[in-house]
DNA sequence: ATAATATCCTAGCAAAACACTATGGATTGT
DNA sequence: ACAATCCATAGTGTTTTGCTAGGATATTAT
């Protein structure tokens, strides 16, 4: 039930972009240095983030990445699902194939509850939310 | 973020015990056969469940396992944590070591939310709850 | 133009986790 | 005695994780 480093690093990296001026592209080198993450590893993660449309890349000198939308318009669910794949505890509540038992399966009822609980968190929390919450704690 | 087969099989197995007469010990062979799980693998899981006090073993002929308490007195959280270890998405919200940033870390705020969400589900759902929910769906 | 700065893409790989299997010993009911 | 169980440790193939390597491609600055 642990989030892998893909989700951890990726979210941290995207939050760096979210706390930044959106007009200015930030190179991976800088994000990697700031968050103490391998630049090469981050490249993989940003490839996925770009393909899912969450970030925009700018190649060449003075290039880098920017968020594709405002931080208040990107949920952590979108980031995490891009990097971690489905966030469900079991395949049978993925929407795809349900086993023959369906809702008469006692365990599936639990997996469904867990799925709903995590969905409600990640789909209602935006990057801007996290930043403002952290900021509020910082001021105390 | 997936539950492993340890949690899946283990929960299914204890639910078999929960739906059973508590006076009669049930051998692993029978649970394994009913749930289509390897008996040898289940032994590992039940060793952990016994050590955590959730089931009681009865050795020898006519032996087997029983729940240590009534199904309404055992939460799925107790079962899953025994088999899966901590259910937190990240180590830093495990209660143990928090990184230097503490609550000013934006990502940690998310991990905390996720932890609280899953905790509230697994700690408030008992084996009896799952059985009665499945039973209700069965009758429809 | 050319050099410098970036992203882009594919491949590979060591370590850890996962999902078991194997084997033999200990205990109890009949 | 004997069969049915649990108990315990060791081993093992597969998959996932968490990277590193190397080069191609695009853009900007000079």
Short mmCIF file of C-alpha atoms (C1' of nucleotides) in Angstrom, two decimals, chain B residues 28 38-45 47, chain C residues 19-25, chain D residues 6-13:
data_model
loop_
_atom_site.label_atom_id
_atom_site.label_comp_id
_atom_site.label_asym_id
_atom_site.label_seq_id
_atom_site.Cartn_x
_atom_site.Cartn_y
_atom_site.Cartn_z
CA UNK B 28 -6.36 -24.82 6.87
CA UNK B 38 -2.34 -22.83 -1.63
CA UNK B 39 -2.47 -24.50 1.76
CA UNK B 40 1.25 -24.03 2.34
CA UNK B 41 1.03 -20.36 1.56
CA UNK B 42 -1.92 -19.93 3.90
CA UNK B 43 0.14 -21.48 6.70
CA UNK B 44 2.50 -18.53 6.53
CA UNK B 45 -0.33 -16.09 6.76
CA UNK B 47 1.27 -17.98 11.54
"C1'" DA C 19 4.42 -15.35 -4.24
"C1'" DC C 20 5.02 -19.12 -3.47
"C1'" DT C 21 7.26 -24.47 -2.67
"C1'" DA C 22 9.77 -27.89 0.12
"C1'" DT C 23 10.86 -30.32 4.04
"C1'" DG C 24 10.70 -31.92 8.41
"C1'" DG C 25 9.39 -31.54 13.27
"C1'" DC D 6 -0.24 -27.09 13.12
"C1'" DC D 7 4.71 -25.14 13.43
"C1'" DA D 8 9.06 -23.43 11.63
"C1'" DT D 9 12.84 -22.50 8.60
"C1'" DA D 10 14.91 -22.42 4.10
"C1'" DG D 11 14.94 -21.92 -0.58
"C1'" DT D 12 13.51 -20.16 -5.31
"C1'" DG D 13 11.64 -18.29 -9.65
#
